[in-house]
Amino acid sequence: MSEVLKIENLSYVYPKSSKKALDSLNFSVEKGEIIGIIGPNGSGKTTLIKAISGLVEYEGSIKLFGKEIKSIPRTELAKKIGVMAQEFSPIYDARAIDIVEMGRTPYTNLFGDLSDLDKTYVDFAFKALNIAHLRERMFYSLSGGERQIVYAAKVFAQSPEIFLLDEATVHLDIGNAQHLLLKMKERAINGATVIATFHDINQASVFSDRIIVMKSGKIYSMGEPEEVITRKMIKEVYNATCEIVKGPSNVVNVLMTLDTMLVNR
Ligand code: ADP
Ligand code: MG
């Protein structure tokens, strides 16, 4: 296995904030791995994705294939890393096809002309995500879930070596979420590396090779899903009570409990 990403003593404080959004993180990621990142609201998941995307002036080190991210020119970085941010709101409305074609921007000339190869990637993305019927629709006429799939197709068309996904399935129904995650797994089998934050712990559990649990900007725990997803973690990190059950293929699942005895906890 070869190391794709190595993060050492990564910290970040937002301007005008006194709290560390990321606090001394250390981990590395191998080629082809699927890393799930979970943690409660405000624990630093999005900030971590932004840092790896090269969008914030972090302290410490983030090395991509041995090179410090800060020193990699943006166009070169865009060929390696594809980001699905938590929010995607283009300034101008555009057709789905225009949005997906934007995924090829790192490869086109100044005028944005698409080569035959670029068009092949765009067609592949529409097919892979089953959205041929949305091709000519205006982005802002789509539902939240449809927008999210079109946005995913843009990142698919980009075909990066590393996918950074920030709550990529949050607006999707179970069928579309499963389809997107399966397609991402297929990319990983073909050598891509995936780092994905999840709101839904069970989706992280079924999808990830390893999970990183964030709490207050720090890594609380890291390991295979069955190692990290425990009642103790859910209590200490999310302040929630639950039962952990093993589902099909031994995937651990979290079942929220709603015992009225807990109403005044
Ligand atoms: P998560 O994605 O896990 O919900 P974030 O990474 O968005 O968490 O946020 C981590 C911490 O950084 C939170 O305390 C949040 O309030 C803070 N934060 C996020 N964005 C900003 C910002 N633009 N300015 C100041 N603080 C921010
Ligand atoms: Mg977030």
Coordinates of N, CA and C and ligand atoms in Angstrom, one line a residue, residues 14-17 19-22 39-48 50 86 166-167 197 214 217, ligand 1:
Y14 N -10.1 29.7 13.4 CA -10.7 30.6 12.5 C -10.4 32.0 12.9
P15 N -10.2 33.0 12.0 CA -10.0 34.4 12.3 C -11.0 34.8 13.3
K16 N -10.6 35.6 14.3 CA -11.5 36.2 15.3 C -12.1 35.1 16.3
S17 N -11.7 33.9 16.2 CA -12.2 32.9 17.1 C -11.1 32.6 18.1
K19 N -11.2 29.6 19.8 CA -11.2 28.2 19.9 C -10.6 27.5 18.7
K20 N -9.8 26.4 19.0 CA -9.2 25.7 17.9 C -10.3 24.8 17.2
A21 N -10.6 25.1 15.9 CA -11.5 24.2 15.2 C -10.9 22.9 14.9
L22 N -9.6 22.9 14.7 CA -8.8 21.6 14.6 C -7.7 21.7 15.6
G39 N -18.8 12.7 13.9 CA -18.6 13.6 15.1 C -19.8 14.6 15.1
P40 N -20.1 15.1 16.2 CA -21.3 16.0 16.3 C -21.2 17.3 15.6
N41 N -22.2 18.0 15.5 CA -22.2 19.4 14.8 C -21.1 20.2 15.5
G42 N -20.3 20.8 14.7 CA -19.3 21.7 15.2 C -18.0 21.1 15.7
S43 N -17.9 19.8 15.4 CA -16.7 19.1 15.9 C -15.5 19.2 15.0
G44 N -15.6 19.8 13.8 CA -14.5 20.1 13.0 C -14.4 19.3 11.7
K45 N -15.5 18.6 11.4 CA -15.4 17.8 10.2 C -15.2 18.6 8.9
T46 N -16.1 19.6 8.8 CA -16.0 20.5 7.6 C -14.6 21.2 7.5
T47 N -14.2 21.7 8.7 CA -12.9 22.4 8.7 C -11.8 21.4 8.3
L48 N -11.8 20.2 8.6 CA -10.8 19.2 8.2 C -10.8 19.0 6.7
K50 N -11.9 21.2 4.6 CA -11.4 22.5 4.0 C -9.9 22.5 4.0
Q86 N -20.0 20.9 1.7 CA -21.3 20.7 2.4 C -22.3 21.6 1.8
D166 N -18.1 16.0 1.9 CA -18.6 16.6 3.2 C -20.1 16.4 3.2
E167 N -20.6 15.4 4.0 CA -22.0 15.1 4.1 C -22.7 15.0 2.7
T197 N -17.1 12.8 5.2 CA -17.8 13.1 6.5 C -19.2 12.6 6.5
M214 N -14.5 12.6 15.5 CA -14.0 13.9 16.0 C -14.9 14.4 17.1
G217 N -12.8 19.4 17.8 CA -11.6 19.7 17.0 C -10.5 18.6 17.2
Ligands
ADP1 P1 -18.7 20.3 11.6 O1 -18.5 20.2 10.2 O2 -18.2 19.1 12.3 O3 -20.2 20.5 12.0 P2 -17.1 22.7 11.5 O4 -15.8 22.2 11.0 O5 -18.0 23.4 10.5 O6 -17.9 21.5 12.2 O7 -16.9 23.7 12.7 C1 -15.9 23.5 13.7 C2 -15.9 24.7 14.6 O8 -15.4 25.8 13.9 C3 -17.2 25.0 15.2 O9 -17.0 25.4 16.5 C4 -17.7 26.2 14.4 O10 -18.5 27.0 15.1 C5 -16.4 26.9 14.0 N1 -16.5 27.5 12.7 C6 -16.9 27.0 11.5 N2 -16.8 27.9 10.5 C7 -16.4 29.1 11.1 C8 -16.1 30.4 10.6 N3 -16.2 30.7 9.3 N4 -15.7 31.3 11.5 C9 -15.6 31.0 12.8 N5 -15.8 29.8 13.3 C10 -16.2 28.8 12.5

